[in-house]
């Protein structure tokens, strides 16, 4: 087993991955995929590598830094590149706390924050605004129906209730024509969704943000799956959402297959030694973004 990957090897590795990602971005743009206006790809990649280089492996994986153990492997490099492409296609920047990176064994995965889900959804041409609220025990919350569609008719949160148990959450998506679409989840429904999560400790430490993210992800489904916008954006959005859970994911896209094939032909860095005494994964990433 080789030693820790050296700084110059890490820099070379990042350059190789960046080159592959940028080549793929250029290819996608030539196919008609449009990135968000004013989205700085180079800056987003720079911020992403700052975060990726800090990703810790779980104790089950032996601890240590992900990039030092798996970053140089074909599987590791492909997963990093795919995570970065999903980030770019959704117009996210980890420097703005819109996404973070988590190691699941040998693979790295990009996960959206609540803010990132808001940002990505607002890329859709028919969505003007997205927001979510958490309902605590004691808050005034009433619903009704307009033309057989559920609407929130009254919501009065209270400062005194902020430490009370969460009883539900709701998302409001304002369309470009001004109409509002509501999605409501009870705490039982939220818990059921969380029970399928790959990492559950984070829900206990950041329940409000995670409840908001959960209800927004549910609210997003009909818009994402019926959107006229680029299919690759929808694929990236759905892949990121599905990746947080244990149930089977969709078949890998041609994009992912192409990237994996490209990395098989790249020069490999030396094997790296596993570090010890690591912290957790997603919890640490959220603490850094907080």
Coordinates of C-alpha atoms in Angstrom, one line a residue, residues 67-188:
X67 CA -9.6 11.8 -2.0
X68 CA -6.5 10.4 -0.5
X69 CA -7.9 6.8 -0.5
X70 CA -10.2 6.7 -3.5
X71 CA -9.7 9.9 -5.5
X72 CA -7.0 8.3 -7.7
X73 CA -9.0 5.1 -8.5
X74 CA -11.1 4.8 -11.7
X75 CA -14.3 4.4 -9.6
X76 CA -13.4 7.4 -7.4
X77 CA -12.5 9.7 -10.2
X78 CA -15.6 8.8 -12.2
X79 CA -17.9 9.4 -9.2
X80 CA -16.2 12.8 -8.5
X81 CA -16.6 13.8 -12.1
X82 CA -20.3 12.7 -12.2
X83 CA -21.0 14.6 -9.0
X84 CA -19.4 17.7 -10.4
X85 CA -21.4 17.4 -13.6
X86 CA -24.7 17.0 -11.7
X87 CA -23.7 20.1 -9.7
X88 CA -23.0 22.1 -12.9
X89 CA -26.2 20.9 -14.7
X90 CA -28.3 22.1 -11.7
X91 CA -26.4 25.4 -11.5
X92 CA -25.2 24.8 -7.9
X93 CA -22.2 26.2 -6.0
X94 CA -21.0 24.6 -2.8
X95 CA -19.5 28.0 -1.8
X96 CA -23.0 29.3 -1.4
X97 CA -24.1 26.3 0.7
X98 CA -26.2 25.0 -2.2
X99 CA -24.7 21.5 -2.1
X100 CA -22.2 19.3 -0.4
X101 CA -20.4 16.1 -1.0
X102 CA -20.7 12.8 0.8
X103 CA -18.6 9.6 0.6
X104 CA -20.6 6.3 0.3
X105 CA -17.9 3.7 0.3
X106 CA -15.7 4.2 -2.8
X107 CA -18.1 6.6 -4.5
X108 CA -18.5 10.3 -3.9
X109 CA -22.0 11.8 -4.2
X110 CA -23.3 15.4 -4.5
X111 CA -26.3 16.2 -2.3
X112 CA -28.4 19.4 -2.6
X113 CA -29.2 21.5 0.5
X114 CA -32.5 23.2 1.0
X115 CA -31.1 26.3 -0.6
X116 CA -29.7 24.2 -3.5
X117 CA -33.1 22.7 -4.2
X118 CA -34.6 26.2 -4.3
X119 CA -31.9 27.3 -6.7
X120 CA -32.2 24.4 -9.0
X121 CA -36.0 24.5 -9.2
X122 CA -35.9 28.2 -10.1
X123 CA -34.0 27.2 -13.2
X124 CA -37.3 25.9 -14.6
X125 CA -39.0 28.5 -16.8
X126 CA -42.4 28.1 -15.2
X127 CA -41.2 28.6 -11.6
X128 CA -40.8 32.0 -10.1
X129 CA -40.3 31.3 -6.4
X130 CA -39.9 28.4 -4.1
X131 CA -40.0 28.3 -0.3
X132 CA -40.9 25.9 2.5
X133 CA -42.0 26.3 6.1
X134 CA -41.9 24.0 9.1
X135 CA -45.0 23.7 11.3
X136 CA -44.4 23.4 15.0
X137 CA -46.9 22.1 17.6
X138 CA -49.0 25.1 18.6
X139 CA -48.7 27.0 15.3
X140 CA -51.9 28.0 13.6
X141 CA -52.2 26.1 10.3
X142 CA -55.3 25.6 8.2
X143 CA -55.9 24.2 4.7
X144 CA -58.7 24.3 2.3
X145 CA -59.5 23.6 -1.4
X146 CA -59.8 25.7 -4.5
X147 CA -60.9 24.0 -7.6
X148 CA -60.1 20.6 -6.0
X149 CA -56.6 21.7 -5.3
X150 CA -55.3 21.8 -1.7
X151 CA -54.3 25.3 -0.5
X152 CA -52.9 26.7 2.7
X153 CA -55.5 29.2 3.9
X154 CA -53.8 30.3 7.2
X155 CA -50.3 29.9 8.7
X156 CA -49.4 31.7 11.9
X157 CA -46.1 30.6 13.4
X158 CA -45.1 31.7 16.9
X159 CA -41.7 32.4 18.4
X160 CA -42.8 30.5 21.6
X161 CA -43.4 27.4 19.5
X162 CA -40.0 27.2 17.8
X163 CA -38.7 24.7 20.4
X164 CA -41.9 22.6 20.1
X165 CA -41.9 19.3 18.2
X166 CA -42.3 19.5 14.4
X167 CA -45.7 18.4 13.3
X168 CA -45.4 19.0 9.6
X169 CA -44.0 21.1 6.8
X170 CA -45.3 22.7 3.6
X171 CA -43.8 24.0 0.4
X172 CA -45.1 26.8 -1.8
X173 CA -44.1 27.0 -5.4
X174 CA -45.1 30.2 -7.2
X175 CA -45.4 29.8 -10.9
X176 CA -44.5 32.4 -13.5
X177 CA -48.2 33.3 -14.0
X178 CA -48.5 34.0 -10.2
X179 CA -50.5 30.9 -9.2
X180 CA -49.3 29.1 -6.1
X181 CA -49.0 25.3 -5.8
X182 CA -48.9 23.9 -2.2
X183 CA -47.4 20.6 -1.0
X184 CA -48.1 19.5 2.6
X185 CA -46.5 16.7 4.6
X186 CA -47.3 15.5 8.1
X187 CA -44.4 14.6 10.4
X188 CA -45.3 11.0 9.9

